[in-house]
C-alpha positions as a Python dict, from the first residue, in 0.01 Angstrom:
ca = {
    (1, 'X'): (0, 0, 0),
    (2, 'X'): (43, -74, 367),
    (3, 'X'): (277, -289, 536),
    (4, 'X'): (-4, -569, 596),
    (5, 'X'): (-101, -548, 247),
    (6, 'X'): (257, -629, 159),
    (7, 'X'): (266, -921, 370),
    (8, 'X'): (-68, -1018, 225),
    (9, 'X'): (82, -992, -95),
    (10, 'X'): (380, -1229, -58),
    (11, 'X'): (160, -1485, 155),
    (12, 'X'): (-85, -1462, -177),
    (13, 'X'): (204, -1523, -407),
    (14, 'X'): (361, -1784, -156),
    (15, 'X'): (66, -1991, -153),
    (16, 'X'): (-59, -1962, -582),
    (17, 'X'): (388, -2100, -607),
    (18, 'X'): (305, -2407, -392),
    (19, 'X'): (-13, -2477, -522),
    (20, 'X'): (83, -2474, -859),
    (21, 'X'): (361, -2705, -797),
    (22, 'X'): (106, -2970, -706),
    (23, 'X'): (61, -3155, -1026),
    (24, 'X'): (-200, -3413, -865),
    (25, 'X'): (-526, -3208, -948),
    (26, 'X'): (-722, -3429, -677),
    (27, 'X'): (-467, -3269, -429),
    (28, 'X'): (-501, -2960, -558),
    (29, 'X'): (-886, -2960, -549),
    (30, 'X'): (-868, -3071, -188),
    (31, 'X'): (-647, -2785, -114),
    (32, 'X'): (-908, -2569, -274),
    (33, 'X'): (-1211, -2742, -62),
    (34, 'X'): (-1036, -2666, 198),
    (35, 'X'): (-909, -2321, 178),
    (36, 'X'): (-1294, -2224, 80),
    (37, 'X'): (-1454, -2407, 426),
    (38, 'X'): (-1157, -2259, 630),
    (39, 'X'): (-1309, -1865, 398),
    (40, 'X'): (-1703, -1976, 510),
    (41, 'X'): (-1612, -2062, 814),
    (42, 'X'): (-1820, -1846, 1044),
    (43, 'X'): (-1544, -1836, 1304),
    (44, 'X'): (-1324, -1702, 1037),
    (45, 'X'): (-1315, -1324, 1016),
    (46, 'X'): (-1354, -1326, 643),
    (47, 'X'): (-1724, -1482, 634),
    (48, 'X'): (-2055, -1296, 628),
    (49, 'X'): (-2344, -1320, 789),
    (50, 'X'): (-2662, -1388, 578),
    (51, 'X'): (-2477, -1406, 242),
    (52, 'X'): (-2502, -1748, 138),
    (53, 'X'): (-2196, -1892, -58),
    (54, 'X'): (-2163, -2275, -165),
    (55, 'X'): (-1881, -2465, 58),
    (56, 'X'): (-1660, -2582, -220),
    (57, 'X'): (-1565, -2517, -577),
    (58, 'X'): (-1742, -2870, -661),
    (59, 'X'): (-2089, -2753, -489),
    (60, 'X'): (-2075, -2446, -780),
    (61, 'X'): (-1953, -2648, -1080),
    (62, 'X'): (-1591, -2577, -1068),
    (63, 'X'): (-1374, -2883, -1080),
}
């Protein structure tokens, strides 16, 4: 394991801790909505070209 992995590790576990401490599940779907468009987001350096993914856990039947 390298050092980023580490630190991607901890941000992982940071962020799963605060979301589930969010006991409004609107919230927490918002949070998800957005974490996904900020993923697809072609700026982002985690999106791929040509591979089509739907923008929010809603659009795929996921609530």
């Amino acid at each position: 394991m390298t050092m980023h992995d580490d630190v991607c590790e901890r941000q992982a576990l940071g962020l799963i801790k605060a979301f589930r401490g969010i006991a409004d599940p609107r919230k927490r779907q918002r949070i998800l909505d957005l974490a996904e468009r900020l993923a697809n987001d072609p700026g982002s350096d985690t999106a791929k070209p040509g591979v089509h993914q739907a923008s929010t856990a809603k659009d795929r039947g996921v609530e």
